[in-house]
Amino acid sequence: MDAALLIEDVRLTPILIADPPLLNTQGVHQPYTPRLVVEVVTRGGVTGVGETYGDGTYLELAEPLARVLPGRPVSDVNGLFALAEEVCGAARGADERVDAGGLRGAQTADKLRLSVVSGFEVACLDALGKTLGLPVHALLGGKVRDRVEYSAYLFYRWAAHPAAGERDDWGAALDPAGVVAQARRFARDHGFTSFKLKGGVFPPDEEIAAVRALAEAFPGQPLRLDPNGAWSVETSLRVAEELKGVLEYLEDPASGTEAMARVSAGTDLPLATNMCVTTLAELPEAFARDAVQIVLSDHHYWGGLHRTRELAATCRAFGVGLSMHSNTHLGVSLAAMTHVAATVPDLGHACDSHYPWQTEDVLTTRHTFEDGHLTVSEAPGLGVELDRDRLAALHRRWLDDDGTLRSRDDAAAMRQADPGWVAPAVPRW
Ligand SMILES: [Mg+2]
């Protein structure tokens, strides 16, 4: 092993980034959301960067993993998984639910650990690529496309957070006209031609009306609706009937594989998920029952870029489509998403990304969408560079926080406006 590839140091920097008041079925985004920036420094003096969730439960696992990595090669990403099981695995049972799950599906200790490992895996691949002079996509077998398409991620939203926070110039979007105006701005500024609306916020008929308004404004263009499992099977089937021929796919209309399988049996409208298939263990039943036709991969959930490619191969074997899910993230993760998406042959739909909503980044240069696409970088590693002043400022915000924003809680944010709010049980409608 080339000594230059050995890890000398690992730096973890938890940060808080501004997040607009985007609504979902659980509540609303807080003014700031936590992310974790992982840096791996090699003996050769190269620094690789990765990004993942920054909530307290993730930090708890990232810290022991960071301590045991020095002395190991950045090329040993398979070894990373075994090591993570060793140092993070004992604390909790693999299937133990570590939080209510909510928008990310059932949250287990395994899934939590994989989400942590993903940040380290990406940092190792960035460092390896920089050392070898190769882009990350080359380390994954090489790109099969030069550009990756993304969709506009539309949200019902307020003009401003009830509590203090950054205020942007988007204004409120709480009805079909507001949603269409938001979509027009996304199309104008980034060239997106696919549109996804985060639903589960208003009664289904209001969301059907918003999708119909989008279809009228953007005839023939791909549209999706994602109520995060907020509907009953009956409601899901009614919406599917009303929006067949209008939607490209319906995303997680109902909660859980059982309910999704029943919806799927009653409609020809394709169903997508980032909630009922989020781990290998969930996959056999969902595929055997034809509960979903499209899996929305997320390299954070699945444990990184190599594991995302394994998921893609499994989906291909079962004739299940693949696209990409997004949670609030910065440009490091967007670069990682773009590299892995560039290597997956049958990516049949535009990927989701929250990135345009993020006014802050830790990079020296922001990513720019052209015609709704990102060009796959040919620079060594991920092809991004950390802006250390920005990183330090966002870390300072995390340090200054009294702890209330260090773990994302959309229901708590909603209580700022509606003190009696509790995240609704599903099905909500
Ligand atoms: Mg979703």
Short mmCIF file of C-alpha atoms and ligand atoms in Angstrom, two decimals:
data_model
loop_
_atom_site.label_atom_id
_atom_site.label_comp_id
_atom_site.label_asym_id
_atom_site.label_seq_id
_atom_site.Cartn_x
_atom_site.Cartn_y
_atom_site.Cartn_z
CA MET A 1 0.00 0.00 0.00
CA ASP A 2 1.27 3.42 -0.98
CA ALA A 3 1.80 5.30 2.29
CA ALA A 4 0.41 8.44 0.64
CA LEU A 5 -3.03 6.78 0.67
CA LEU A 6 -3.05 6.22 4.43
CA ILE A 7 -5.36 8.40 6.47
CA GLU A 8 -3.50 10.83 8.70
CA ASP A 9 -6.42 12.72 10.18
CA VAL A 10 -10.21 12.96 10.06
CA ARG A 11 -12.01 16.23 10.76
CA LEU A 12 -15.72 16.43 11.56
CA THR A 13 -17.39 19.82 11.29
CA PRO A 14 -21.06 20.02 12.27
CA ILE A 15 -22.74 23.07 10.78
CA LEU A 16 -26.13 24.76 10.64
CA ILE A 17 -27.31 25.96 7.25
CA ALA A 18 -30.20 28.29 6.45
CA ASP A 19 -33.32 26.46 5.33
CA PRO A 20 -36.51 28.11 4.04
CA PRO A 21 -39.95 27.48 5.64
CA LEU A 22 -40.84 24.51 3.42
CA LEU A 23 -43.95 22.60 4.50
CA ASN A 24 -44.48 18.87 4.65
CA THR A 25 -46.91 16.55 6.34
CA GLN A 26 -44.91 16.53 9.59
CA GLY A 27 -44.58 20.28 9.92
CA VAL A 28 -42.18 22.81 8.45
CA HIS A 29 -38.42 23.05 8.00
CA GLN A 30 -36.62 24.84 10.83
CA PRO A 31 -34.78 28.09 10.05
CA TYR A 32 -31.49 26.21 10.16
CA THR A 33 -30.77 22.55 9.56
CA PRO A 34 -27.76 20.50 10.70
CA ARG A 35 -25.28 18.92 8.29
CA LEU A 36 -21.96 17.26 8.97
CA VAL A 37 -18.88 17.92 6.82
CA VAL A 38 -16.37 15.05 6.94
CA GLU A 39 -12.76 15.67 5.91
CA VAL A 40 -10.24 12.88 5.48
CA VAL A 41 -6.59 13.97 5.25
CA THR A 42 -4.05 11.53 3.82
CA ARG A 43 -0.35 11.19 4.62
CA GLY A 44 0.19 12.38 1.07
CA GLY A 45 -1.32 15.72 2.13
CA VAL A 46 -4.56 15.33 0.17
CA THR A 47 -7.90 16.24 1.78
CA GLY A 48 -11.11 14.51 0.73
CA VAL A 49 -14.54 15.85 1.68
CA GLY A 50 -17.90 14.24 2.31
CA GLU A 51 -21.23 15.41 3.71
CA THR A 52 -24.08 13.76 5.57
CA TYR A 53 -26.85 14.40 8.09
CA GLY A 54 -25.64 16.39 11.10
CA ASP A 55 -28.27 15.58 13.72
CA GLY A 56 -27.03 14.53 17.16
CA THR A 57 -27.72 10.82 16.60
CA TYR A 58 -25.45 10.89 13.51
CA LEU A 59 -22.66 12.81 15.27
CA GLU A 60 -22.74 10.25 18.05
CA LEU A 61 -21.69 7.57 15.55
CA ALA A 62 -19.40 9.71 13.38
CA GLU A 63 -17.08 10.62 16.26
CA PRO A 64 -15.94 7.07 17.20
CA LEU A 65 -15.60 6.17 13.51
CA ALA A 66 -13.40 9.23 12.89
CA ARG A 67 -11.13 8.22 15.78
CA VAL A 68 -10.32 4.75 14.39
CA LEU A 69 -9.71 5.68 10.73
CA PRO A 70 -6.15 7.10 10.91
CA GLY A 71 -3.64 4.59 9.58
CA ARG A 72 -6.13 2.98 7.18
CA PRO A 73 -6.03 3.50 3.40
CA VAL A 74 -8.62 5.76 1.76
CA SER A 75 -8.99 3.09 -0.93
CA ASP A 76 -10.46 0.57 1.51
CA VAL A 77 -14.09 1.63 1.34
CA ASN A 78 -15.31 -1.94 1.89
CA GLY A 79 -13.29 -2.07 5.12
CA LEU A 80 -15.06 1.09 6.22
CA PHE A 81 -18.36 -0.78 6.56
CA ALA A 82 -16.90 -3.53 8.73
CA LEU A 83 -15.11 -0.97 10.84
CA ALA A 84 -18.28 1.07 11.28
CA GLU A 85 -20.16 -2.03 12.43
CA GLU A 86 -17.41 -2.68 14.92
CA VAL A 87 -17.20 0.77 16.44
CA CYS A 88 -20.80 1.97 15.99
CA GLY A 89 -22.72 -1.30 15.87
CA ALA A 90 -22.65 -2.38 19.47
CA ALA A 91 -24.44 0.64 20.82
CA ARG A 92 -27.85 -0.33 19.44
CA GLY A 93 -29.59 -3.36 17.98
CA ALA A 94 -29.62 -3.41 14.18
CA ASP A 95 -33.40 -3.21 13.90
CA GLU A 96 -33.96 -0.93 16.83
CA ARG A 97 -35.95 2.09 15.79
CA VAL A 98 -33.95 5.09 16.86
CA ASP A 99 -36.56 7.74 16.10
CA ALA A 100 -40.07 8.04 14.77
CA GLY A 101 -38.66 7.90 11.24
CA GLY A 102 -41.08 10.31 9.73
CA LEU A 103 -40.09 11.47 6.27
CA ARG A 104 -37.15 9.10 5.87
CA GLY A 105 -39.12 5.91 6.53
CA ALA A 106 -38.42 3.66 9.50
CA GLN A 107 -35.19 4.76 11.12
CA THR A 108 -33.12 1.85 12.35
CA ALA A 109 -29.63 1.68 13.84
CA ASP A 110 -28.34 0.04 10.64
CA LYS A 111 -29.73 2.78 8.47
CA LEU A 112 -28.39 5.45 10.77
CA ARG A 113 -24.93 3.92 10.63
CA LEU A 114 -24.99 3.65 6.83
CA SER A 115 -25.98 7.32 6.59
CA VAL A 116 -22.94 8.19 8.70
CA VAL A 117 -20.62 5.90 6.73
CA SER A 118 -21.77 7.49 3.45
CA GLY A 119 -20.12 10.80 4.43
CA PHE A 120 -16.84 9.02 5.13
CA GLU A 121 -17.05 6.89 1.96
CA VAL A 122 -17.49 9.98 -0.20
CA ALA A 123 -14.60 11.75 1.57
CA CYS A 124 -12.36 8.70 1.00
CA LEU A 125 -13.32 8.54 -2.69
CA ASP A 126 -12.65 12.27 -3.06
CA ALA A 127 -9.19 11.85 -1.48
CA LEU A 128 -8.45 8.74 -3.57
CA GLY A 129 -9.51 10.47 -6.77
CA LYS A 130 -7.42 13.54 -6.00
CA THR A 131 -4.41 11.35 -5.24
CA LEU A 132 -4.77 9.37 -8.46
CA GLY A 133 -5.79 12.35 -10.60
CA LEU A 134 -9.14 10.71 -11.41
CA PRO A 135 -12.71 11.98 -11.04
CA VAL A 136 -14.92 10.03 -8.61
CA HIS A 137 -17.06 8.69 -11.44
CA ALA A 138 -13.93 6.97 -12.84
CA LEU A 139 -13.44 5.23 -9.47
CA LEU A 140 -16.99 3.89 -9.85
CA GLY A 141 -16.31 2.42 -13.26
CA GLY A 142 -16.71 5.53 -15.37
CA LYS A 143 -19.54 7.76 -16.44
CA VAL A 144 -22.13 6.65 -18.96
CA ARG A 145 -23.46 10.20 -19.44
CA ASP A 146 -21.90 13.66 -19.46
CA ARG A 147 -24.78 15.42 -17.74
CA VAL A 148 -27.23 14.44 -15.01
CA GLU A 149 -30.78 15.76 -15.09
CA TYR A 150 -32.44 17.13 -11.96
CA SER A 151 -36.05 18.06 -11.28
CA ALA A 152 -37.48 21.18 -9.70
CA TYR A 153 -38.47 20.36 -6.13
CA LEU A 154 -41.61 22.39 -5.41
CA PHE A 155 -42.87 22.99 -1.90
CA TYR A 156 -45.84 24.61 -0.29
CA ARG A 157 -44.17 27.23 1.85
CA TRP A 158 -44.55 30.33 3.92
CA ALA A 159 -42.92 33.63 3.03
CA ALA A 160 -40.91 33.56 6.28
CA HIS A 161 -40.24 31.49 9.37
CA PRO A 162 -42.34 32.44 12.41
CA ALA A 163 -39.14 32.47 14.48
CA ALA A 164 -36.05 34.41 13.46
CA GLY A 165 -34.11 33.16 10.45
CA GLU A 166 -32.89 34.17 7.03
CA ARG A 167 -35.68 35.49 4.82
CA ASP A 168 -35.58 34.85 1.09
CA ASP A 169 -37.50 36.50 -1.74
CA TRP A 170 -39.66 33.57 -2.82
CA GLY A 171 -42.79 34.60 -0.97
CA ALA A 172 -45.50 32.17 0.09
CA ALA A 173 -46.83 29.29 -2.03
CA LEU A 174 -50.01 27.90 -0.49
CA ASP A 175 -52.29 27.32 -3.47
CA PRO A 176 -52.13 26.21 -7.12
CA ALA A 177 -51.20 29.70 -8.35
CA GLY A 178 -48.36 29.92 -5.83
CA VAL A 179 -47.05 26.49 -6.80
CA VAL A 180 -47.13 27.35 -10.51
CA ALA A 181 -45.33 30.66 -9.89
CA GLN A 182 -42.63 28.79 -7.97
CA ALA A 183 -42.30 26.26 -10.78
CA ARG A 184 -41.96 29.03 -13.38
CA ARG A 185 -39.11 30.58 -11.40
CA PHE A 186 -37.34 27.22 -11.13
CA ALA A 187 -37.77 26.68 -14.87
CA ARG A 188 -36.53 30.19 -15.66
CA ASP A 189 -33.52 30.15 -13.32
CA HIS A 190 -32.34 26.55 -13.71
CA GLY A 191 -34.04 25.21 -16.83
CA PHE A 192 -35.79 22.36 -15.01
CA THR A 193 -38.36 20.54 -17.12
CA SER A 194 -39.45 17.94 -14.50
CA PHE A 195 -41.40 19.04 -11.44
CA LYS A 196 -42.02 17.38 -8.11
CA LEU A 197 -44.47 18.77 -5.57
CA LYS A 198 -44.03 17.90 -1.91
CA GLY A 199 -47.56 17.07 -0.80
CA GLY A 200 -49.27 15.75 2.30
CA VAL A 201 -49.68 19.34 3.46
CA PHE A 202 -53.23 20.16 2.38
CA PRO A 203 -56.28 17.95 1.81
CA PRO A 204 -55.68 15.81 -1.30
CA ASP A 205 -58.16 17.71 -3.49
CA GLU A 206 -56.13 20.90 -3.07
CA GLU A 207 -52.97 19.08 -4.07
CA ILE A 208 -54.71 17.48 -7.06
CA ALA A 209 -55.70 21.00 -8.13
CA ALA A 210 -52.08 22.16 -7.82
CA VAL A 211 -50.86 19.27 -9.98
CA ARG A 212 -53.55 20.02 -12.57
CA ALA A 213 -52.45 23.67 -12.60
CA LEU A 214 -48.85 22.55 -13.18
CA ALA A 215 -49.97 20.27 -16.02
CA GLU A 216 -51.74 23.21 -17.63
CA ALA A 217 -48.72 25.49 -17.21
CA PHE A 218 -46.19 22.89 -18.39
CA PRO A 219 -48.05 20.63 -20.84
CA GLY A 220 -46.47 17.23 -21.41
CA GLN A 221 -43.69 17.75 -18.86
CA PRO A 222 -43.02 15.14 -16.15
CA LEU A 223 -44.81 15.83 -12.84
CA ARG A 224 -44.67 13.99 -9.51
CA LEU A 225 -46.49 14.32 -6.21
CA ASP A 226 -45.08 13.08 -2.88
CA PRO A 227 -47.32 13.21 0.22
CA ASN A 228 -44.80 11.19 2.31
CA GLY A 229 -47.22 8.38 3.09
CA ALA A 230 -49.93 10.68 4.42
CA TRP A 231 -52.85 9.01 2.65
CA SER A 232 -54.91 5.89 3.23
CA VAL A 233 -55.01 3.22 0.53
CA GLU A 234 -58.48 4.44 -0.51
CA THR A 235 -57.36 8.07 -0.77
CA SER A 236 -54.21 7.03 -2.65
CA LEU A 237 -56.30 5.10 -5.18
CA ARG A 238 -58.68 8.01 -5.64
CA VAL A 239 -55.81 10.45 -6.27
CA ALA A 240 -54.13 7.94 -8.60
CA GLU A 241 -57.35 7.65 -10.59
CA GLU A 242 -57.73 11.43 -10.83
CA LEU A 243 -54.11 12.03 -11.80
CA LYS A 244 -53.45 9.10 -14.11
CA GLY A 245 -52.14 10.42 -17.38
CA VAL A 246 -51.11 13.61 -15.56
CA LEU A 247 -48.40 12.31 -13.21
CA GLU A 248 -45.17 10.60 -14.27
CA TYR A 249 -45.33 8.78 -10.92
CA LEU A 250 -46.89 9.04 -7.49
CA GLU A 251 -44.36 8.96 -4.66
CA ASP A 252 -45.10 7.26 -1.32
CA PRO A 253 -48.84 7.94 -1.33
CA ALA A 254 -49.35 5.52 1.60
CA SER A 255 -47.12 4.39 4.45
CA GLY A 256 -45.41 1.01 4.48
CA THR A 257 -44.97 -1.84 2.03
CA GLU A 258 -48.35 -3.42 2.83
CA ALA A 259 -50.31 -0.27 2.02
CA MET A 260 -48.15 0.54 -1.01
CA ALA A 261 -48.70 -2.98 -2.37
CA ARG A 262 -52.47 -2.50 -2.09
CA VAL A 263 -52.30 0.84 -3.87
CA SER A 264 -50.07 -0.61 -6.55
CA ALA A 265 -52.51 -3.49 -7.15
CA GLY A 266 -55.30 -1.00 -7.79
CA THR A 267 -53.68 1.42 -10.22
CA ASP A 268 -51.50 1.51 -13.34
CA LEU A 269 -49.89 4.77 -12.23
CA PRO A 270 -46.26 3.95 -11.29
CA LEU A 271 -45.42 4.30 -7.60
CA ALA A 272 -42.05 5.54 -6.39
CA THR A 273 -40.58 5.40 -2.92
CA ASN A 274 -37.86 6.70 -0.68
CA MET A 275 -39.74 5.52 2.40
CA CYS A 276 -40.69 1.84 2.13
CA VAL A 277 -37.53 0.68 0.33
CA THR A 278 -34.60 2.31 2.09
CA THR A 279 -32.50 -0.73 3.03
CA LEU A 280 -31.65 -4.11 1.51
CA ALA A 281 -33.82 -5.81 4.15
CA GLU A 282 -36.91 -3.95 2.91
CA LEU A 283 -36.33 -4.79 -0.71
CA PRO A 284 -37.37 -8.46 -1.18
CA GLU A 285 -40.92 -8.05 0.09
CA ALA A 286 -41.52 -4.77 -1.73
CA PHE A 287 -40.27 -6.20 -5.04
CA ALA A 288 -42.03 -9.57 -4.62
CA ARG A 289 -45.31 -7.76 -4.01
CA ASP A 290 -44.74 -5.19 -6.77
CA ALA A 291 -45.33 -2.48 -4.16
CA VAL A 292 -43.15 0.04 -6.02
CA GLN A 293 -42.06 0.51 -9.60
CA ILE A 294 -39.36 3.13 -8.98
CA VAL A 295 -36.86 3.27 -6.10
CA LEU A 296 -35.55 6.71 -5.24
CA SER A 297 -32.01 5.98 -4.15
CA ASP A 298 -30.18 8.19 -1.72
CA HIS A 299 -26.48 7.56 -1.25
CA HIS A 300 -26.77 8.78 2.35
CA TYR A 301 -29.32 6.10 3.28
CA TRP A 302 -27.65 3.32 1.34
CA GLY A 303 -24.14 3.85 2.66
CA GLY A 304 -22.43 5.70 -0.16
CA LEU A 305 -21.77 5.61 -3.86
CA HIS A 306 -20.68 1.98 -4.28
CA ARG A 307 -23.77 0.78 -2.41
CA THR A 308 -25.95 3.00 -4.61
CA ARG A 309 -24.57 1.19 -7.63
CA GLU A 310 -25.35 -2.16 -5.98
CA LEU A 311 -28.91 -0.97 -5.43
CA ALA A 312 -29.10 0.07 -9.08
CA ALA A 313 -28.01 -3.42 -10.17
CA THR A 314 -30.62 -5.04 -7.92
CA CYS A 315 -33.37 -2.80 -9.28
CA ARG A 316 -32.27 -3.61 -12.82
CA ALA A 317 -32.52 -7.34 -12.08
CA PHE A 318 -36.11 -6.93 -10.91
CA GLY A 319 -37.17 -4.50 -13.64
CA VAL A 320 -37.69 -1.74 -11.08
CA GLY A 321 -36.86 1.81 -12.13
CA LEU A 322 -34.35 4.01 -10.35
CA SER A 323 -34.10 7.69 -9.64
CA MET A 324 -32.71 9.76 -6.81
CA HIS A 325 -34.16 11.17 -3.59
CA SER A 326 -32.93 14.31 -1.89
CA ASN A 327 -33.08 15.73 1.57
CA THR A 328 -31.73 19.18 2.46
CA HIS A 329 -28.07 19.07 1.42
CA LEU A 330 -25.16 21.17 0.25
CA GLY A 331 -22.90 21.10 -2.78
CA VAL A 332 -20.60 18.34 -1.52
CA SER A 333 -23.48 15.87 -1.54
CA LEU A 334 -24.78 17.23 -4.84
CA ALA A 335 -21.37 16.54 -6.40
CA ALA A 336 -21.44 13.00 -4.98
CA MET A 337 -25.00 12.46 -6.29
CA THR A 338 -23.97 13.67 -9.74
CA HIS A 339 -20.90 11.41 -9.94
CA VAL A 340 -22.81 8.27 -8.98
CA ALA A 341 -25.84 9.16 -11.12
CA ALA A 342 -23.46 9.57 -14.07
CA THR A 343 -22.39 5.93 -13.70
CA VAL A 344 -25.83 4.29 -13.45
CA PRO A 345 -26.93 3.15 -16.92
CA ASP A 346 -30.69 3.05 -16.51
CA LEU A 347 -31.50 6.18 -14.59
CA GLY A 348 -34.93 6.75 -16.05
CA HIS A 349 -36.09 9.93 -14.34
CA ALA A 350 -34.69 13.34 -13.38
CA CYS A 351 -33.12 13.23 -9.88
CA ASP A 352 -34.50 15.26 -6.99
CA SER A 353 -32.42 17.95 -5.32
CA HIS A 354 -33.15 20.50 -2.62
CA TYR A 355 -30.01 22.39 -3.63
CA PRO A 356 -31.69 25.41 -5.26
CA TRP A 357 -33.41 26.11 -1.92
CA GLN A 358 -30.07 26.31 -0.12
CA THR A 359 -28.75 29.87 -0.22
CA GLU A 360 -25.62 28.86 1.70
CA ASP A 361 -22.90 26.43 0.73
CA VAL A 362 -19.48 25.37 1.95
CA LEU A 363 -17.95 25.40 -1.54
CA THR A 364 -15.87 28.10 -3.19
CA THR A 365 -18.04 27.75 -6.32
CA ARG A 366 -21.73 26.85 -6.32
CA HIS A 367 -23.06 24.25 -8.72
CA THR A 368 -24.97 25.70 -11.66
CA PHE A 369 -27.82 23.90 -13.40
CA GLU A 370 -28.07 24.36 -17.15
CA ASP A 371 -31.27 23.23 -18.84
CA GLY A 372 -32.01 21.41 -15.59
CA HIS A 373 -28.77 19.44 -15.80
CA LEU A 374 -25.41 19.39 -14.03
CA THR A 375 -22.33 18.63 -16.07
CA VAL A 376 -20.33 15.73 -14.64
CA SER A 377 -16.98 17.04 -13.37
CA GLU A 378 -13.76 15.70 -14.89
CA ALA A 379 -11.58 17.25 -12.17
CA PRO A 380 -9.85 14.86 -9.76
CA GLY A 381 -12.07 13.63 -6.90
CA LEU A 382 -15.49 15.22 -6.56
CA GLY A 383 -14.27 18.36 -8.29
CA VAL A 384 -15.31 20.68 -5.45
CA GLU A 385 -13.33 22.88 -3.08
CA LEU A 386 -14.24 23.82 0.48
CA ASP A 387 -14.55 27.48 1.35
CA ARG A 388 -12.94 27.37 4.79
CA ASP A 389 -14.26 30.77 5.89
CA ARG A 390 -17.83 29.74 5.06
CA LEU A 391 -17.37 26.40 6.77
CA ALA A 392 -16.03 28.12 9.89
CA ALA A 393 -18.92 30.61 9.93
CA LEU A 394 -21.55 27.86 9.61
CA HIS A 395 -19.79 25.86 12.32
CA ARG A 396 -19.81 28.92 14.56
CA ARG A 397 -23.58 29.10 14.10
CA TRP A 398 -23.80 25.46 15.23
CA LEU A 399 -21.61 26.21 18.26
CA ASP A 400 -23.72 29.25 19.17
CA ASP A 401 -27.00 27.32 18.98
CA ASP A 402 -28.45 26.35 22.33
CA GLY A 403 -29.14 22.85 21.03
CA THR A 404 -32.68 23.41 19.76
CA LEU A 405 -31.65 23.35 16.09
CA ARG A 406 -28.89 20.75 16.24
CA SER A 407 -31.36 17.97 15.43
CA ARG A 408 -33.98 18.55 12.79
CA ASP A 409 -37.53 18.69 14.14
CA ASP A 410 -40.19 19.87 11.67
CA ALA A 411 -43.00 19.48 14.22
CA ALA A 412 -41.19 21.72 16.70
CA ALA A 413 -40.77 24.34 13.97
CA MET A 414 -44.50 24.14 13.22
CA ARG A 415 -45.30 24.76 16.90
CA GLN A 416 -43.74 28.22 16.55
CA ALA A 417 -46.79 29.08 14.45
CA ASP A 418 -49.30 26.59 15.86
CA PRO A 419 -48.53 25.82 19.53
CA GLY A 420 -50.88 22.83 19.62
CA TRP A 421 -49.28 21.11 16.58
CA VAL A 422 -48.29 17.48 16.80
CA ALA A 423 -47.03 15.62 13.73
CA PRO A 424 -50.17 13.92 12.36
CA ALA A 425 -50.56 10.16 12.56
CA VAL A 426 -50.78 8.38 9.20
CA PRO A 427 -52.94 8.03 7.31
CA ARG A 428 -53.76 11.70 7.74
CA TRP A 429 -56.32 11.63 4.94
MG MG B 1 -40.14 11.25 -0.95
#
